[in-house]
Coordinates of C-alpha atoms and ligand atoms in Angstrom, one line a residue:
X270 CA 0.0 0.0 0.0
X271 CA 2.7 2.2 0.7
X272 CA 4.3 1.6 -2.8
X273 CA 2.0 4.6 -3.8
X274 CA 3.7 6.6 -1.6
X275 CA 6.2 10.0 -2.7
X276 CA 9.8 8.6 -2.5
X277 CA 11.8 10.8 -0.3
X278 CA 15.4 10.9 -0.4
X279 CA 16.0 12.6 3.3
X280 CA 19.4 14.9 3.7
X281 CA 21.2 14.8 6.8
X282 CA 25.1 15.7 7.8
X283 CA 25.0 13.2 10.4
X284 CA 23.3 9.4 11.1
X285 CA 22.6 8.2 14.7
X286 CA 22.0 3.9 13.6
X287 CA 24.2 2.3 16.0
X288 CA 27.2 2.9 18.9
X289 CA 29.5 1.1 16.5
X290 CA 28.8 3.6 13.2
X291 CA 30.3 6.9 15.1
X292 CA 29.4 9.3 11.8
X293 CA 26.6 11.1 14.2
X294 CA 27.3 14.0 17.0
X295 CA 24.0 14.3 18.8
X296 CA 20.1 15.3 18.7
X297 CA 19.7 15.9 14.8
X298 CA 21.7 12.3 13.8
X299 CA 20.2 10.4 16.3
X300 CA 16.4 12.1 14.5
X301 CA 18.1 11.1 11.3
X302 CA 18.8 7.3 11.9
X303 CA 15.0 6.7 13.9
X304 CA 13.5 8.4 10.8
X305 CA 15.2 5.7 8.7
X306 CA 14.0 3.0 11.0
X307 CA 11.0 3.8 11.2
X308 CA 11.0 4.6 7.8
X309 CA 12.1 0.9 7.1
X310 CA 9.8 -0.6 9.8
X311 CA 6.4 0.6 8.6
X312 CA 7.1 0.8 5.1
X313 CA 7.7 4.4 4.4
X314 CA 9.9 5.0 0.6
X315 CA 13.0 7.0 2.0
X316 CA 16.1 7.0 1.1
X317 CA 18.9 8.3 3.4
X318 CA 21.9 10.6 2.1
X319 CA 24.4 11.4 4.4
X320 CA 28.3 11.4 4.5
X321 CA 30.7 8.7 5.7
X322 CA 33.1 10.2 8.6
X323 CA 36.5 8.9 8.8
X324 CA 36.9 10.1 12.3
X325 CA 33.6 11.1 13.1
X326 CA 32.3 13.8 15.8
X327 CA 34.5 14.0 18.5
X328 CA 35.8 11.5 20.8
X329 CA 35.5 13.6 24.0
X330 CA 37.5 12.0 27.1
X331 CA 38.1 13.5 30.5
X332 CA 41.9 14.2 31.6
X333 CA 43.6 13.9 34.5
X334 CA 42.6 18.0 35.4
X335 CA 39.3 17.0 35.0
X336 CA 38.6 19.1 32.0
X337 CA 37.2 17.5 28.7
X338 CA 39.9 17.0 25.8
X339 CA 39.3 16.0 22.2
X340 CA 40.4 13.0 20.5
X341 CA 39.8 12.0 16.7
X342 CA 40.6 8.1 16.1
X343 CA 39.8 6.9 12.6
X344 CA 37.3 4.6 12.6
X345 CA 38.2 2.1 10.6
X346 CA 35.3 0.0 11.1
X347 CA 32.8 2.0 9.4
X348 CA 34.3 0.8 6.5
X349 CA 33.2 -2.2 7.5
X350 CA 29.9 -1.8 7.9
X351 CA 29.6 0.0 5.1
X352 CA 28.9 -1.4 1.3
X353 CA 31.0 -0.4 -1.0
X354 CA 28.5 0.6 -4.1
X355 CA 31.5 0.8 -6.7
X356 CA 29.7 4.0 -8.4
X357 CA 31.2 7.6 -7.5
X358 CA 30.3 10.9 -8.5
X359 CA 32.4 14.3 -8.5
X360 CA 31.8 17.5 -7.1
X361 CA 33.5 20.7 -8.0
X362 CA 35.1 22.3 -5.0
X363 CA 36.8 25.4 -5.6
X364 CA 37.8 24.6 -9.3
X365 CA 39.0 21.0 -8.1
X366 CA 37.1 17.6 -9.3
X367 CA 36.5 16.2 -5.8
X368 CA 35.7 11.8 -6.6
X369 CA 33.3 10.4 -4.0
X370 CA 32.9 7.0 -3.5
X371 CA 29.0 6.3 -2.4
X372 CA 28.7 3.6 0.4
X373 CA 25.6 1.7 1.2
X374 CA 24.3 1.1 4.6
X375 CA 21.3 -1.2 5.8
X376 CA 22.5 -3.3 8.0
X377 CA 20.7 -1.4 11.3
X378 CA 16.9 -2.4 10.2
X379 CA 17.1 1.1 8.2
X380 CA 15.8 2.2 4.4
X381 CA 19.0 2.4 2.8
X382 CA 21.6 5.5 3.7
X383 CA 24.0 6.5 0.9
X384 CA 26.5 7.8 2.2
X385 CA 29.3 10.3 1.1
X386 CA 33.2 9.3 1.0
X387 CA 36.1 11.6 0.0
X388 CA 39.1 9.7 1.1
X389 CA 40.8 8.4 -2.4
X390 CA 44.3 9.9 -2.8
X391 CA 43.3 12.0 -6.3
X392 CA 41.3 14.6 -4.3
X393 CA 44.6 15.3 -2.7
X394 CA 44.0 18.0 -0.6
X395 CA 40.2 17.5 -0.1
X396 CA 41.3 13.6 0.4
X397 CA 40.4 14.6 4.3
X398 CA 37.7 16.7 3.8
X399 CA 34.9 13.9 5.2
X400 CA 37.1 13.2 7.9
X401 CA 35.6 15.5 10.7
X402 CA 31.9 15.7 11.3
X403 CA 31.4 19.5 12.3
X404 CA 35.2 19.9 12.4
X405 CA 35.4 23.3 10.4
X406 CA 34.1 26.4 9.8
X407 CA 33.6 28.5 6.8
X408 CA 35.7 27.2 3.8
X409 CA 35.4 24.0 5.0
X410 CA 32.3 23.5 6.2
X411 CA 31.3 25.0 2.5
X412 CA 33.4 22.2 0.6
X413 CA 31.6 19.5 3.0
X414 CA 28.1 21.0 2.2
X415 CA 29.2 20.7 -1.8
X416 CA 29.4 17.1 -0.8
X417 CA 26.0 16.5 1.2
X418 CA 23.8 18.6 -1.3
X419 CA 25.2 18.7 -4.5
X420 CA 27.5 15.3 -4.1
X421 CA 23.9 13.9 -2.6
X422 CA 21.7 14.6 -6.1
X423 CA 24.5 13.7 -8.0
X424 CA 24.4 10.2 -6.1
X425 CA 20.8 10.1 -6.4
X426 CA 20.9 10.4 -10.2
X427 CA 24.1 7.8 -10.8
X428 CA 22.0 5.2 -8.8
X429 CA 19.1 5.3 -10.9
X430 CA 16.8 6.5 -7.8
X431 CA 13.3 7.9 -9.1
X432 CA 13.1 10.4 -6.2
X433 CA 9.8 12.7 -5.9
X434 CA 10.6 14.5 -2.5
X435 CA 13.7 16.0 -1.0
X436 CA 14.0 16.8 2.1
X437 CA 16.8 19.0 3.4
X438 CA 17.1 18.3 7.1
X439 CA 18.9 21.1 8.5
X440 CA 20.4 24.0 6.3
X441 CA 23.2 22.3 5.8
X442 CA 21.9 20.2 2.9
X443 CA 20.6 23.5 0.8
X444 CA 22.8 23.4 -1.9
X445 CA 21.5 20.6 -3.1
X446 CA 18.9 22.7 -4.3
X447 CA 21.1 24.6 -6.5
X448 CA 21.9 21.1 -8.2
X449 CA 18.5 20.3 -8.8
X450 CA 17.7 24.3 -10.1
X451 CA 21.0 23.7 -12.5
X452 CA 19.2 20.5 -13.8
X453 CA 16.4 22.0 -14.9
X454 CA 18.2 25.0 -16.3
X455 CA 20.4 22.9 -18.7
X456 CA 17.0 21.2 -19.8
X457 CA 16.6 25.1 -20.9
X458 CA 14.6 26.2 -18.8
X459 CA 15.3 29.8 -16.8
X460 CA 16.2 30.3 -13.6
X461 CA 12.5 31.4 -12.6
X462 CA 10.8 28.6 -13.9
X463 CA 13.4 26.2 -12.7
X464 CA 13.3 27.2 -9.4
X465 CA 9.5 27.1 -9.6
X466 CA 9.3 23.5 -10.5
X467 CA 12.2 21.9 -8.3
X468 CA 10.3 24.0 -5.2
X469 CA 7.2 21.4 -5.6
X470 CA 9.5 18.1 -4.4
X471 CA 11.4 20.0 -1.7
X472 CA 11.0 20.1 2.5
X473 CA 13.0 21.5 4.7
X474 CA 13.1 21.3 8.8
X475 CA 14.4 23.6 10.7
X476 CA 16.0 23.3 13.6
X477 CA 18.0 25.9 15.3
X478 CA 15.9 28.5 17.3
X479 CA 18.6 31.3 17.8
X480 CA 19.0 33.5 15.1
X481 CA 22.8 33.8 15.2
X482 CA 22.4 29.8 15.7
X483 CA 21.8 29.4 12.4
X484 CA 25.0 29.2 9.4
X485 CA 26.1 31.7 6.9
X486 CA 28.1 32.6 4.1
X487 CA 29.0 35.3 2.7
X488 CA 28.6 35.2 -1.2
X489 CA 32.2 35.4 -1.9
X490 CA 32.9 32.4 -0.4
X491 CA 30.2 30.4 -1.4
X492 CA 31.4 31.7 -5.3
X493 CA 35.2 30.7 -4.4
X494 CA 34.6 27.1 -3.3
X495 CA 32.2 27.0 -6.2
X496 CA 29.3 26.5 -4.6
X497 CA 27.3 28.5 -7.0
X498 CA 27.2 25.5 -8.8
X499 CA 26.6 27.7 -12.4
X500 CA 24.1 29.9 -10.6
X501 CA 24.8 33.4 -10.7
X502 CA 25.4 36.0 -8.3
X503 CA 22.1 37.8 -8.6
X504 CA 20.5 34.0 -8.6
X505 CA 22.4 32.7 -5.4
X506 CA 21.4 36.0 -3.7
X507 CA 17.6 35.2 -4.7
X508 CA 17.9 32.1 -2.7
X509 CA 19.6 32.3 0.3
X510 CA 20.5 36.6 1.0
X511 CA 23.6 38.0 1.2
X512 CA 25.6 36.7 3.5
X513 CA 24.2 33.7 2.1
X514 CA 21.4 32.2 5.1
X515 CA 21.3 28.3 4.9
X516 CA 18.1 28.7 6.6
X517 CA 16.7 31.2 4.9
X518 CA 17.7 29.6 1.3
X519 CA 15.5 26.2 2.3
X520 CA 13.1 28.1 3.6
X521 CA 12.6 29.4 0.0
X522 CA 14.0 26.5 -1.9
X523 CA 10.8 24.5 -0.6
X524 CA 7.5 24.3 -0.8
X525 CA 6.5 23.8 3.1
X526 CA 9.1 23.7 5.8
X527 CA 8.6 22.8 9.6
X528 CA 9.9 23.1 13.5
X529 CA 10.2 20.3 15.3
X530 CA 7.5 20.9 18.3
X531 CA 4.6 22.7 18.4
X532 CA 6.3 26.0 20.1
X533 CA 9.5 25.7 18.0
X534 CA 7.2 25.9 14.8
X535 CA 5.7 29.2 16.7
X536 CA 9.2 30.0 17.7
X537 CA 10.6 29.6 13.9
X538 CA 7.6 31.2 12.2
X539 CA 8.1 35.0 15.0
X540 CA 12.4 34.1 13.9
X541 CA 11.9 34.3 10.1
X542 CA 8.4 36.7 9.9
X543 CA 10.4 39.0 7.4
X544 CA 11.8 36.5 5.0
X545 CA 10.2 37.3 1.8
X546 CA 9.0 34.5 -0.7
X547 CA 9.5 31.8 2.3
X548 CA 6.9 28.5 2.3
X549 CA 4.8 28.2 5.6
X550 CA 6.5 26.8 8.5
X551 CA 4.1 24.5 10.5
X552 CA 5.2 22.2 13.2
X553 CA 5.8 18.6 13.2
X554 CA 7.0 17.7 16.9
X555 CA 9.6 14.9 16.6
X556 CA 9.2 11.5 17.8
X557 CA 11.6 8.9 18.4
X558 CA 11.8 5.0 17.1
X559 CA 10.7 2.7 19.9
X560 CA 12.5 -0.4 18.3
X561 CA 16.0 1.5 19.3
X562 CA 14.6 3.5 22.1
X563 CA 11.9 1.2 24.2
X564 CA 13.0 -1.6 26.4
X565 CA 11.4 -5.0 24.9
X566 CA 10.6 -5.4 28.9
X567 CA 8.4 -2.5 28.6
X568 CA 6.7 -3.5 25.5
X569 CA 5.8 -6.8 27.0
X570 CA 4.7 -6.0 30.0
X571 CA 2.9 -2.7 29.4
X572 CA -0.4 -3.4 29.9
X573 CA 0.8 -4.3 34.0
X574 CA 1.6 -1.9 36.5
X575 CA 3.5 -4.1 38.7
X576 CA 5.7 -5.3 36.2
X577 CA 6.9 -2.0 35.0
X578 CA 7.8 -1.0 37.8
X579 CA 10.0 -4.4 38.9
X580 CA 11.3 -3.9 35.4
X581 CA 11.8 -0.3 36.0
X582 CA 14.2 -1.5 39.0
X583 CA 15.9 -4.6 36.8
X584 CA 16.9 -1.3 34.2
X585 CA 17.9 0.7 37.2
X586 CA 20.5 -1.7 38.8
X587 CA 21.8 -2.6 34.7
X588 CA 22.4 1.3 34.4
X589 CA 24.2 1.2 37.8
X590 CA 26.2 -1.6 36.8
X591 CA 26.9 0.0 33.7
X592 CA 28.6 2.7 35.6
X593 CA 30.6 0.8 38.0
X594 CA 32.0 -0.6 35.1
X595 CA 33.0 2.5 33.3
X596 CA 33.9 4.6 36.8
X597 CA 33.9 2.2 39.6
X598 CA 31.3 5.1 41.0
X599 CA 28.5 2.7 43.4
X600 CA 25.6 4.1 43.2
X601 CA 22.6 2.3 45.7
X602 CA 19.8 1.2 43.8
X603 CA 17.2 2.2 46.9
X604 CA 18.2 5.9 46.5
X605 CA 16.5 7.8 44.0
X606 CA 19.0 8.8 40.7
X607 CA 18.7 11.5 38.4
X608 CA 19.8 11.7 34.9
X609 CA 21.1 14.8 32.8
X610 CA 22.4 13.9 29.4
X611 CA 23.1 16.4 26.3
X612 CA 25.1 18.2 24.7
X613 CA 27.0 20.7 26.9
X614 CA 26.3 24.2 25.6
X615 CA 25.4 26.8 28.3
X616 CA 22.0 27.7 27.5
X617 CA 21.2 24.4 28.7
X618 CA 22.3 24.4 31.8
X619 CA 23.6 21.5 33.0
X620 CA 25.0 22.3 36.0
X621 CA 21.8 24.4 37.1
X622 CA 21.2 22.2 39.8
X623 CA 24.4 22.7 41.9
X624 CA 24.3 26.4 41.8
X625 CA 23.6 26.7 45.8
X626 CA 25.8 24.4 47.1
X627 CA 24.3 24.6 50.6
X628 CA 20.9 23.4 49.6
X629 CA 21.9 20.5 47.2
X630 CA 24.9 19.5 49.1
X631 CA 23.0 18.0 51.8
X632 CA 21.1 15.2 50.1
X633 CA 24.4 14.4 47.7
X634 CA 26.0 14.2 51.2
X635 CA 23.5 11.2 51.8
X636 CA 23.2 10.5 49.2
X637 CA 19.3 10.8 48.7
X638 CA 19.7 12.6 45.3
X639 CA 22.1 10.5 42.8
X640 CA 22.8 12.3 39.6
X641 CA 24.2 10.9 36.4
X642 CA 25.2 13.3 33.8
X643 CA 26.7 12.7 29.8
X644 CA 27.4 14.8 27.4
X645 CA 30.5 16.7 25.0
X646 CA 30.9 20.4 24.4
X647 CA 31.0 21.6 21.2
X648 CA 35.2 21.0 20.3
X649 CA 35.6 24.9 20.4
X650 CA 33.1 25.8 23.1
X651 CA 35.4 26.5 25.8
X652 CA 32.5 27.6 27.9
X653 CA 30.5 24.5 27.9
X654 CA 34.2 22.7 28.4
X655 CA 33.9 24.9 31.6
X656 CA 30.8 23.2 32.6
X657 CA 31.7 19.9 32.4
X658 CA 34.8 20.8 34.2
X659 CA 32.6 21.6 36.8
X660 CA 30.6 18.8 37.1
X661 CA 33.6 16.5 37.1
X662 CA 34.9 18.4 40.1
X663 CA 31.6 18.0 41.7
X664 CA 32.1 14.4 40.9
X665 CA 34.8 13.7 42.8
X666 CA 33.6 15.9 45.8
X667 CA 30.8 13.0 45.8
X668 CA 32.3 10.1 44.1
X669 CA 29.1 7.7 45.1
X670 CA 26.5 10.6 44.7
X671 CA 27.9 12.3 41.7
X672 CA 28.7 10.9 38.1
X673 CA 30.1 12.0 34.8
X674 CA 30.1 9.4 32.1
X675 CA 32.3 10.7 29.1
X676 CA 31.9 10.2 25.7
X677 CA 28.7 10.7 25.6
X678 CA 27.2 7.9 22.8
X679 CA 23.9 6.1 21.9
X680 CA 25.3 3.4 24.1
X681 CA 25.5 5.4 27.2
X682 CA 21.6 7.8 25.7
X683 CA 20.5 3.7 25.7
X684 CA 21.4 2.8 29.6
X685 CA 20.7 6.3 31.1
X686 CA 17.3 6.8 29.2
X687 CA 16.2 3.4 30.5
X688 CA 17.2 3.2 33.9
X689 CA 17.2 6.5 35.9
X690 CA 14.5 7.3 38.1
X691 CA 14.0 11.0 36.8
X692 CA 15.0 12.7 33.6
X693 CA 16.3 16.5 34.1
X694 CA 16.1 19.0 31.8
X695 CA 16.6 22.5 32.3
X696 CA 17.2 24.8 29.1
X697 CA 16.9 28.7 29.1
X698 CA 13.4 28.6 27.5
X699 CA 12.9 28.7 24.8
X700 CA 15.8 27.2 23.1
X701 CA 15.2 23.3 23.1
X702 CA 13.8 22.7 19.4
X703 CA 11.9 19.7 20.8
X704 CA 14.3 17.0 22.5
X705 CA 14.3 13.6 22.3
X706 CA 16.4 11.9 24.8
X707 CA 12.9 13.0 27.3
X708 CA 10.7 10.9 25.3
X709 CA 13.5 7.9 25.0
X710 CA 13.2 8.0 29.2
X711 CA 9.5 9.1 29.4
X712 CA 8.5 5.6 27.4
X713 CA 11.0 3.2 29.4
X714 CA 9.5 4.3 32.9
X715 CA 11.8 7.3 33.9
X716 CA 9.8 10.7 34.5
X717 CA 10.5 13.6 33.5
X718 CA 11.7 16.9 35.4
X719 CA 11.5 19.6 33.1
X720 CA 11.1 23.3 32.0
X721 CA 8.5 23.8 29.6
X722 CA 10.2 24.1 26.8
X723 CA 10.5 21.8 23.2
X724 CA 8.3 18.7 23.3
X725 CA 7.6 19.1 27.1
X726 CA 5.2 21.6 26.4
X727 CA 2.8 19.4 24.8
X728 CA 3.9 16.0 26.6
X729 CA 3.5 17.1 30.0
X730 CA 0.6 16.4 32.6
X731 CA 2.6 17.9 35.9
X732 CA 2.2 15.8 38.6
X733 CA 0.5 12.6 36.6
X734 CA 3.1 11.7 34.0
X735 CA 6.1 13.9 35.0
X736 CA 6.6 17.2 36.6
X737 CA 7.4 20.5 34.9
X738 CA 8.9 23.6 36.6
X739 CA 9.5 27.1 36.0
X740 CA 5.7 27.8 34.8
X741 CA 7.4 28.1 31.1
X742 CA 8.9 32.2 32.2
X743 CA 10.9 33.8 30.2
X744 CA 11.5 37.2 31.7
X745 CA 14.6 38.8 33.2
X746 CA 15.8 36.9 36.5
X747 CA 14.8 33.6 34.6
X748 CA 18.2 31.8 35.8
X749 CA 17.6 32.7 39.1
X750 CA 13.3 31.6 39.0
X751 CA 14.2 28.7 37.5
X752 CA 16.8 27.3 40.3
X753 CA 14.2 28.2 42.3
X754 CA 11.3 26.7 40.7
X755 CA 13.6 23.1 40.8
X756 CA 14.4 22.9 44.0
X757 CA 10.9 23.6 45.1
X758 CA 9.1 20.8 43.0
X759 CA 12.4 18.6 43.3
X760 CA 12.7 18.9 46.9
X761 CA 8.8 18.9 47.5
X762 CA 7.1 16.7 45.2
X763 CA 10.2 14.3 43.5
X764 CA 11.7 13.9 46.6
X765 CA 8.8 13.6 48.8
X766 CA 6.9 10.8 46.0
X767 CA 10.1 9.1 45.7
X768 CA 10.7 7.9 49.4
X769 CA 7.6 8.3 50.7
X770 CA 4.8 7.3 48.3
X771 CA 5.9 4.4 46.4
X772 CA 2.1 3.4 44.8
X773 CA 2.2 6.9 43.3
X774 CA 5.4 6.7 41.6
X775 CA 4.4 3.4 40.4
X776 CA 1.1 5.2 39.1
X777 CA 2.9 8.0 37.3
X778 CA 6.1 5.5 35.7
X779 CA 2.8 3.4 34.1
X780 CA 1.0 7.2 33.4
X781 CA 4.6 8.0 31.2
X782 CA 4.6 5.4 29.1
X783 CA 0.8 5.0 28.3
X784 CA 0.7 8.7 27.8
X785 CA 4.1 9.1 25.4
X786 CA 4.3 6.2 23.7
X787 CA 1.9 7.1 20.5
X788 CA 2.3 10.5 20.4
X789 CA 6.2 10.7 20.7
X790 CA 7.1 7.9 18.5
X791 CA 8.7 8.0 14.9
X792 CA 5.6 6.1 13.5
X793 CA 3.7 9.1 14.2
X794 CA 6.0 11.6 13.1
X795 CA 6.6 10.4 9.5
X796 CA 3.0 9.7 8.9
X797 CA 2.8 13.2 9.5
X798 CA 5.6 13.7 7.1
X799 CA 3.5 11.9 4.8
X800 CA 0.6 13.7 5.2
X801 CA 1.5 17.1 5.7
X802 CA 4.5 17.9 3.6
X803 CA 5.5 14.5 1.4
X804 CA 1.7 15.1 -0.3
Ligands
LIG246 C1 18.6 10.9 22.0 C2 20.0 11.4 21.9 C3 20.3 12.8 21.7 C4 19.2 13.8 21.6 O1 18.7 14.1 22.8 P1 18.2 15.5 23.3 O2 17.2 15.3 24.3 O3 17.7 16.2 22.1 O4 19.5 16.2 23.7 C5 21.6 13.2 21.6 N1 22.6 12.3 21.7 C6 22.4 11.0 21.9 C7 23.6 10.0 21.9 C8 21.1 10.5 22.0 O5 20.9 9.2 22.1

């Protein structure tokens, strides 16, 4: 039935499938790989396009000073992994023929990924350029966007693929839009008309709700690495502004874009309200692919509140174990134990919760509040390098309360989001897009503790599913409302449920799942896909 179905070939930098295939860096891969799951799973026509990292995102280790360091191993076993298609295509990056090799992957239950390889010795200098994931700026980055959108249609057409959507995920995959309006150019038609036709088969999701969040170019560049692709000036200008917005230019490139939650859609369309000649933004809150995500435990035993809950406490003690292993930390399965895993960028805040030592302190003391946190910094964000620094010290001031798991990985998202008690998240509202790693912990059992900000805002029921705090303000003081606003409904209500009303946690652990587990899944996303902007 769903032969009938648009086929989509989906763009993305980076692919979250597996621990093993490190060619993903957080939040937007691991989206990436449960939309080809998912997509393979119930039958959806997609076809990945991505790029093969040598050496990945980085490899983020803790030294002896306690401060996060980066570390870029080749992985050779992607290679692997991979299948080696034996067709290539060539870009033109600044006035060099650039040969990529086009690797198949499908071994994860996924719809086929292409994906992307520059490492053959005749592209000398550009040999390396798919080495780093996010590993350079400006001329770089340009020459690796070459790859993912114009490299990507160029793949498409070399495999044969009859491809009636694409959809740019991120700005980063834009240019392929100036492949598809050179196509129809050389067929003779005008810019104009081109565009006008190629805008019908495109999507684009946004992502980034900060303005300055979101990449440029200026036009000299972009004409310098070639990535006018034959386009003109005046044309290139058309699309995208000058400096050259990645956002702005899918924005205009498609024919309906989204957000990723209901507020970020709200938050996108306020963003980019002056952007002339841009396609509606609507939302399209993300969900996540149960068959990676969910415990089979849970699945099995859904329908039975005792169960979960025993199974809730197997997951725990597994998690716990997990960590011994890795940092010999023993945490006590009795106590309650908090998780905080993401990226570690300051506006999120991770180390929100120790900011009056002499009101935390106490219960780390005694260990009645465990916390487990994960997580890199950007490579050249030396403030969120500070905050991890920070935790790590706070680690060893409470080595059995107090953990910091590096290298944050899908391996570590998979034990934390199953077997913590409570899931914190604490953003300066309202800059979480949506979230995912909340509805990975809401479906196994582990409530969330949460500003309303992302997908919260629509998941939460306080007090019944999960608790929310900070009454979603966003006016001056709201660091300081917000600390507040945590300890009051941690210390009060978590707290308080936790060791002293064990039916009702029970209640609300069964109340998560039933009331997540539809709405926040992948199914539902990309049927909405489907329906919505694939039509
Ligand atoms: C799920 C996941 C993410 C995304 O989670 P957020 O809540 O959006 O931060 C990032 N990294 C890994 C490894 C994950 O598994």
């Amino acid at each position: 039935m769903n032969n009938n179905k648009p086929h989509t070939a989906y763009f993305c930098m980076e692919y979250g499938l597996d621990k093993e295939m490190r060619i993903y860096a957080g939040g937007l891969g691991i989206l990436a790989g449960d939309i080809l799951k998912a997509a393979k799973e119930y039958g959806y026509p997609i076809t990945g396009i991505g790029i093969l990292w040598r050496k990945g995102y980085t490899k983020q280790l803790i030294g002896q000073d306690g401060r996060p360091f980066d570390h870029y191993p080749v992985n050779e076993e992607i290679y692997e992994h991979a299948v080696d298609t034996g067709e290539t295509v060539t870009v033109t990056i600044r006035d060099q023929e650039v040969k990529l090799k086009i690797w198949k992957l499908d071994k994860y239950n996924n719809a086929s990924l292409y994906l992307l390889d520059a490492n053959l010795p005749e592209n000398r200098k550009y040999q390396t350029i798919t080495d780093h994931l996010y590993g350079g700026f400006n001329d770089k980055r340009i020459a690796q966007e070459i790859i993912l959108g114009i490299g990507g249609v160029r793949a498409i057409r070399k495999l044969g693929l009859n491809i009636d959507i694409y959809h740019f995920n991120e700005g980063h995959a834009v240019l392929a839009g100036t492949e598809l309006i050179r196509e129809k150019m050389d067929s003779g038609k005008d810019f104009k008309k081109a565009w006008e036709e190629i805008k019908e088969n495109i999507v684009f999701t946004t992502h980034t709700p900060v303005k300055e969040g979101n990449e440029t170019h200026s036009l000299d560049s972009l004409k310098k690495m070639s990535a006018f692709n034959g386009l003109n000036r005046e044309q290139m200008k058309a699309i995208g502004d000058s400096p050259f917005s990645m956002t702005v230019a899918g924005l205009r490139l498609a024919k309906i874009s989204n957000g990723v939650s209901k507020l970020h859609g709200q938050t996108s369309r306020a963003m980019w309200s002056n952007v002339k000649g841009k396609s509606d933004i609507i939302s399209i809150t993300n969900g996540i692919h149960r068959g990676t995500w969910v415990d089979n435990r849970i699945k099995e035993n859904i329908n039975n509140r005792q169960k979960l809950a025993s199974v809730h406490q197997e997951m725990k003690k597994e998690l716990i174990n997990f960590v011994f292993k890795k940092t010999g930390a023993e945490l006590n399965s009795e106590n309650l134990l908090i998780g905080f895993a993401r990226r570690a960028a300051p506006y999120k805040r991770p180390n929100l919760i120790f900011s009056k030592p002499e009101v935390i302190d106490p219960y780390l003391e005694e260990g009645k509040i465990q916390l487990i946190f994960s997580g890199k910094a950007h490579p050249m964000d030396d403030k969120g390098k500070d905050i991890i620094a920070d935790i790590v010290k706070k680690s060893r001031e409470f080595p059995n309360s107090v953990v910091f798991l590096e290298d944050y990985d899908m391996e570590i998202a998979h034990y934390l989001t199953r077997g913590c008690d409570v899931w914190l998240n604490n953003p300066r509202k309202p800059l979480e897009a949506s979230g995912t790693s909340g509805m990975k912990a809401a479906m196994n059992g582990v409530l969330n503790l949460s500003i309303l900000d992302g997908w919260w805002v629509e998941g939460c029921e306080h007090g019944i599913n999960g608790w929310q705090f900070g009454d979603g303000y966003m006016g001056d003081g709201q660091d300081e409302s917000d600390l507040y606003a945590l300890h009051r409904i941690l210390f009060n209500e978590v707290v308080d449920v936790y060791y002293n009303n064990k039916q009702r946690w029970q209640e609300m652990l069964y109340e998560s799942i039933h009331s997540t587990y539809e709405r926040f899944s992948a199914e539902r996303m990309l049927k909405r896909y489907y329906e919505e902007m694939y039509n």
